[in-house]
Tab-separated table of C-alpha atoms in Angstrom:
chain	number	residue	atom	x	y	z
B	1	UNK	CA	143.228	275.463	78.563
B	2	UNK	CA	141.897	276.784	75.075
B	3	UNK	CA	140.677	279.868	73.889
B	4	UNK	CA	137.925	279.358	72.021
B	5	UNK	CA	135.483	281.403	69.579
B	6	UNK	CA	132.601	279.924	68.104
B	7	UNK	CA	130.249	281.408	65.581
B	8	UNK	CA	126.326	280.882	65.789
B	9	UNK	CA	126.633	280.083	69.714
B	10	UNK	CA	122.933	280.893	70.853
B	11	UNK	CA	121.075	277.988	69.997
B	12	UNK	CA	121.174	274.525	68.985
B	13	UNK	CA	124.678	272.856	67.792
B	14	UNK	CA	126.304	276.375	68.867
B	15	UNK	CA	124.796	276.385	71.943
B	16	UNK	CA	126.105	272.581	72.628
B	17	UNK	CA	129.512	273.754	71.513
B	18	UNK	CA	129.608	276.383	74.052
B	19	UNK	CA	128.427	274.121	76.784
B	20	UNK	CA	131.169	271.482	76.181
B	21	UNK	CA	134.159	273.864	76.031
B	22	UNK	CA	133.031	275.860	78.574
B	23	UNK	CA	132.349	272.235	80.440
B	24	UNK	CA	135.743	271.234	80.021
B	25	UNK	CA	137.021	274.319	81.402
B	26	UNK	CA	138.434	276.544	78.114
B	27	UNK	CA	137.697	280.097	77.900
B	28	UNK	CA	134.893	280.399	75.673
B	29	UNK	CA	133.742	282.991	73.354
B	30	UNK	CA	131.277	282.910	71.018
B	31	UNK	CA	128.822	284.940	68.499
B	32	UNK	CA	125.660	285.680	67.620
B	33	UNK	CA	123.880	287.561	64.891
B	34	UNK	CA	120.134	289.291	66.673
B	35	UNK	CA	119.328	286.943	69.285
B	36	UNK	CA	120.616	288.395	72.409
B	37	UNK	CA	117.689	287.339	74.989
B	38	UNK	CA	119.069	283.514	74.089
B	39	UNK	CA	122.773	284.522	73.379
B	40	UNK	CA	122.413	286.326	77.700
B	41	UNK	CA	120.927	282.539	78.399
B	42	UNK	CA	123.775	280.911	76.966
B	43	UNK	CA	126.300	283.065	78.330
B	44	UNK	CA	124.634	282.534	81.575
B	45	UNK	CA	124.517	279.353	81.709
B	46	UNK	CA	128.474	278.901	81.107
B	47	UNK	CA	130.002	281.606	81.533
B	48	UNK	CA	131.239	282.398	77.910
B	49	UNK	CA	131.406	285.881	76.553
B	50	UNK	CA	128.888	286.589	73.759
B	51	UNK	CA	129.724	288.925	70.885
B	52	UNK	CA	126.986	290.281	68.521
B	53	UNK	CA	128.165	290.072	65.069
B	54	UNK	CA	127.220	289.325	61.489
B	55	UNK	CA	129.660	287.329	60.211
B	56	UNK	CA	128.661	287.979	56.139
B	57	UNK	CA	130.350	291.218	56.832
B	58	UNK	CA	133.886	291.209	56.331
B	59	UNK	CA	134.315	294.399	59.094
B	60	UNK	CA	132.345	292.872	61.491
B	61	UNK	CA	134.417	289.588	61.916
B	62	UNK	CA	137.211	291.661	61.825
B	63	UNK	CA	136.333	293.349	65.190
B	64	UNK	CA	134.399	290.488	66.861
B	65	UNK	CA	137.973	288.508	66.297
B	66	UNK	CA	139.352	291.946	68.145
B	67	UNK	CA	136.827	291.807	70.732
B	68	UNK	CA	137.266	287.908	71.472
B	69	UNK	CA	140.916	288.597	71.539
B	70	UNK	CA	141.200	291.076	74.658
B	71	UNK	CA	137.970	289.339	76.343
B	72	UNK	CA	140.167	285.823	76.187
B	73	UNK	CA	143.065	287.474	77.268
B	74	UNK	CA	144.713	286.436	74.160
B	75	UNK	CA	143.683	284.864	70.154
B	76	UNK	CA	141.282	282.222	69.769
B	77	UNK	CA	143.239	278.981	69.772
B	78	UNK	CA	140.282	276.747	68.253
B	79	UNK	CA	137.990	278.275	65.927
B	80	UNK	CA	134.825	276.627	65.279
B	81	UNK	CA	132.656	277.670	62.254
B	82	UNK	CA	129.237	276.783	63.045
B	83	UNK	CA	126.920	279.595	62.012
B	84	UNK	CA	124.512	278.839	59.093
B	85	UNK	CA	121.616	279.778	57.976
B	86	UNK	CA	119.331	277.996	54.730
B	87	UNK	CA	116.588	278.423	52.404
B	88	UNK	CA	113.763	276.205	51.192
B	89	UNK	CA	112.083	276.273	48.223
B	90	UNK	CA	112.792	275.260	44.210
B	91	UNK	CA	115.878	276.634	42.568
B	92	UNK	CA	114.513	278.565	39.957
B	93	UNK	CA	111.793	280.446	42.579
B	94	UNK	CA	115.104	281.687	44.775
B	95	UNK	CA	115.633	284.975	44.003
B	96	UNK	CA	119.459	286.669	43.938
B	97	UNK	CA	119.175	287.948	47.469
B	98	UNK	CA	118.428	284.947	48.697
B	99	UNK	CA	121.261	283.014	47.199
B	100	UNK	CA	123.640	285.692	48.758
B	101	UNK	CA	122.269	285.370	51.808
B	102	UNK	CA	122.967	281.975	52.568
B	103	UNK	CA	126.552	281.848	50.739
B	104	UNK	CA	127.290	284.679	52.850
B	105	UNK	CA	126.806	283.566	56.031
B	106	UNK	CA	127.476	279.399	55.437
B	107	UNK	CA	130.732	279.829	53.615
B	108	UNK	CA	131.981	283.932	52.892
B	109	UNK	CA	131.433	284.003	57.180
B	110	UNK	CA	133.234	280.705	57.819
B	111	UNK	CA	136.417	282.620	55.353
B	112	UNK	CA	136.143	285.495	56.869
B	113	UNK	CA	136.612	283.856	60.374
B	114	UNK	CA	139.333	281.939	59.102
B	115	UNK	CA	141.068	284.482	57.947
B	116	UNK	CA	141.178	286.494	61.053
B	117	UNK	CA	142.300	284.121	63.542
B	118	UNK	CA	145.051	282.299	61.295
B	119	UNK	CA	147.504	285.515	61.938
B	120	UNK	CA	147.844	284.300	65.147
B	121	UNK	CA	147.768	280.571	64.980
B	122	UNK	CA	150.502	281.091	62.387
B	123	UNK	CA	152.272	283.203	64.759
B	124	UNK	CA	151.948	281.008	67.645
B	125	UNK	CA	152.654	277.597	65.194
B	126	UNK	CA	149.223	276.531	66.761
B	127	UNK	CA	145.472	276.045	66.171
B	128	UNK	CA	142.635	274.150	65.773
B	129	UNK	CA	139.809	274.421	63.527
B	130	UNK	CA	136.703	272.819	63.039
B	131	UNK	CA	133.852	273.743	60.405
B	132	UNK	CA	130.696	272.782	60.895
B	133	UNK	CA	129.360	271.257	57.607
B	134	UNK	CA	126.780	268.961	56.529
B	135	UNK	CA	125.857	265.678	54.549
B	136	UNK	CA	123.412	267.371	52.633
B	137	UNK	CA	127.003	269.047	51.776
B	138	UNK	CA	127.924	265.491	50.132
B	139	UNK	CA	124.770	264.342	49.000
B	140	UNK	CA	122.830	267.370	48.702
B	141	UNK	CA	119.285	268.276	49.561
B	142	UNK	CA	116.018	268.594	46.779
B	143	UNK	CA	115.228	272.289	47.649
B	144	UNK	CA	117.980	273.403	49.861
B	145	UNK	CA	120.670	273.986	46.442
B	146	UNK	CA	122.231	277.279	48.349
B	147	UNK	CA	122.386	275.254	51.602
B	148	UNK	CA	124.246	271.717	50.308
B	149	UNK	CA	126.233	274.249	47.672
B	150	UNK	CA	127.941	276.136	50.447
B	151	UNK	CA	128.034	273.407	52.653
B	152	UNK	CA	130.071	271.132	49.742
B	153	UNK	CA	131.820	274.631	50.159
B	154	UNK	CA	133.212	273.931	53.426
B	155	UNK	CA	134.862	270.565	52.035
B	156	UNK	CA	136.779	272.109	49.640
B	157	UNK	CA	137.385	275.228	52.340
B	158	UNK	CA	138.680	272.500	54.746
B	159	UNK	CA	141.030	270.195	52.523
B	160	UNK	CA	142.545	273.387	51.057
B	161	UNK	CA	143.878	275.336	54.430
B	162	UNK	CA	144.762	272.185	55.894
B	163	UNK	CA	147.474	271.971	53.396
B	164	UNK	CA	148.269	275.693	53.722
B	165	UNK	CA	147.817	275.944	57.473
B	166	UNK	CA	149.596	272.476	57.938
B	167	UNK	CA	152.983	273.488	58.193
B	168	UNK	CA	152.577	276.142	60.817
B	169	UNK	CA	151.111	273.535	63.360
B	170	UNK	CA	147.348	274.518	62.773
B	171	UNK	CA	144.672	271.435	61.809
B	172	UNK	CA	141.381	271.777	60.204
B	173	UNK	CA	138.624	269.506	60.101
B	174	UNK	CA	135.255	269.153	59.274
B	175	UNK	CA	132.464	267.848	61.040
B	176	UNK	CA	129.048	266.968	58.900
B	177	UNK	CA	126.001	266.607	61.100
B	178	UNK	CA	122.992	264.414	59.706
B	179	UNK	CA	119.663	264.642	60.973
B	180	UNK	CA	120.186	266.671	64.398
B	181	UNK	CA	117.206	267.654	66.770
B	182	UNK	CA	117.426	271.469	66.169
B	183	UNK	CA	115.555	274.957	65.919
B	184	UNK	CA	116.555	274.628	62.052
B	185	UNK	CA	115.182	271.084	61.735
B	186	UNK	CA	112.004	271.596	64.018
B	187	UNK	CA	110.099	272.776	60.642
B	188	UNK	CA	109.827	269.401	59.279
B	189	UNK	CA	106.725	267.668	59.880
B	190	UNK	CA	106.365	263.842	61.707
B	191	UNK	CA	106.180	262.034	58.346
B	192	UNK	CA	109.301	263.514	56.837
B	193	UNK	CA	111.303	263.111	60.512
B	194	UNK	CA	110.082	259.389	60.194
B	195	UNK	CA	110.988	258.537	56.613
B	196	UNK	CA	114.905	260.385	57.290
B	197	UNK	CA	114.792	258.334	60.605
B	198	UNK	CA	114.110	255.280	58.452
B	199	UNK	CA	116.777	256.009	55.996
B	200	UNK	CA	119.503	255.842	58.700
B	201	UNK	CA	121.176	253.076	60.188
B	202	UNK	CA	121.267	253.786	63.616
B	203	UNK	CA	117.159	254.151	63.558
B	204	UNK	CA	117.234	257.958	65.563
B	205	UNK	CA	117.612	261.848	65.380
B	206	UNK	CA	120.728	262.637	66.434
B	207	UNK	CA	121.690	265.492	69.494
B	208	UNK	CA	123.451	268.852	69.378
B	209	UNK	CA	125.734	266.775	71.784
B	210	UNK	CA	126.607	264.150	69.515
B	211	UNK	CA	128.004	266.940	67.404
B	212	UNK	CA	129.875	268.342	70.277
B	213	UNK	CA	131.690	265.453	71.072
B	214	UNK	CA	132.985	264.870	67.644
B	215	UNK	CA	134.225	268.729	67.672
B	216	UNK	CA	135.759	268.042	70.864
B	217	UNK	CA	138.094	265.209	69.582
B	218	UNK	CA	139.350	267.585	66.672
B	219	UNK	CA	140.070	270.236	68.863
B	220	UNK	CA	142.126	268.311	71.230
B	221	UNK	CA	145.519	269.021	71.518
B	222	UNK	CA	146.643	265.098	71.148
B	223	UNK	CA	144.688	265.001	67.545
B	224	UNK	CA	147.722	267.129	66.112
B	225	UNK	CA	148.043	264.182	63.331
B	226	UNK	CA	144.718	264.667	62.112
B	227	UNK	CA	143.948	267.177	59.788
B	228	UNK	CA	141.734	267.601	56.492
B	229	UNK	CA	139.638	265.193	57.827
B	230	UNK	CA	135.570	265.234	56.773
B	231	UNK	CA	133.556	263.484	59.957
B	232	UNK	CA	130.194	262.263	59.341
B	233	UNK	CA	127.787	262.194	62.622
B	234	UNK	CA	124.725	261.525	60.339
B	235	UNK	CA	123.688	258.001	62.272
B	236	UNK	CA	124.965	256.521	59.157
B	237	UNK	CA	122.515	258.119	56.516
B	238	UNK	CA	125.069	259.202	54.377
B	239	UNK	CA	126.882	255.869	53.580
């Protein structure tokens, strides 16, 4: 049995991830940033342990680590870095706040996180962890430049501490959703859904469950060989 913390657990791909740990039977924590009437759901559904925290502050992660810590009964063993927020809208109309906002949360949050829990993964020679990307992080997104910057972020955040965190027994992956049927992707209207479900291969929107599953595998104690690794679950759009 794991101990697991996941960021951005309240809704959509978080909210899968918390189900399918908690599913399997791993202690589960996970956080949110102002949603607590969904992030009570959630926890009441499965029985994980939410923590209020917003992860672009460096303090913050430091205690919600704490916190998940003594509610788990001992450090995360699996970290998964899901929280993200984006921005639409033309490059040169985003103004300096925004810009922070997203890097902040999509990649200074995921660092943060990372470097709380590696202390003891290192000291333990064990871990798993899993960031949760996307392709518009490899192929990048007209009007989302913050959004695919930090999220080609993540790549380079995942190749670089799996070499550093390799030797003490800890793995990190990456998992890059496509087109997934969330709160974040509910904005787009029927013509745009149809053209992206057009563009990829396997002709549908995928689930916050497809995501889950592919987390699942990296987090599993038998995929110690695995590490570095960048997993596509895009239906194929970004071949």
């Amino acid at each position: 049995m794991e101990r697991v913390l996941i960021s951005g657990g309240s809704r959509g791909i978080g909210a899968a991830l918390v189900r399918a740990f908690a599913t399997k039977g791993h202690r589960v924590a996970f956080l949110y940033r102002a949603n607590t009437a969904a992030a009570e759901a959630v926890a009441a559904e499965t029985g994980a342990i939410p923590i209020q925290c917003d992860i672009s502050n460096p303090v913050a992660v430091h205690m919600a680590v704490a916190k998940a810590t003594e509610t788990l009964d001992g450090a995360p063993t699996v970290l998964i870095n899901n929280a993200g927020v984006s921005h639409i809208g033309l490059s040169r109309d985003m103004t300096d706040d925004e810009w922070r906002r997203v890097c902040d949360t999509n990649l200074s949050g995921a660092f943060y996180l990372c470097r709380e829990a590696q202390g003891a993964m290192i000291a333990a020679q064990y871990g798993r962890i899993v960031n949760i990307g996307s392709m518009w992080g490899k192929i990048g997104a007209s009007c989302e430049v913050a959004y695919s910057a930090t999220k080609a972020g993540l790549r380079g955040l995942t190749t670089a501490l799996a070499k550093e965190l390799g030797p003490s027994g800890i793995t990190v992956n990456c998992v890059e959703p496509g087109l997934i049927e969330t709160e974040m992707n509910r904005t787009l209207d029927a013509e745009t859904k149809a053209a992206l479900i057009e563009e990829t291969p396997a002709c549908r929107i995928g689930t916050p469950e497809d995501v889950a599953e592919a987390v699942l595998f990296f987090s599993d104690r038998k995929a110690s060989f695995i590490t570095g690794q960048i997993l596509g679950v895009d239906g194929g759009f970004a071949i």
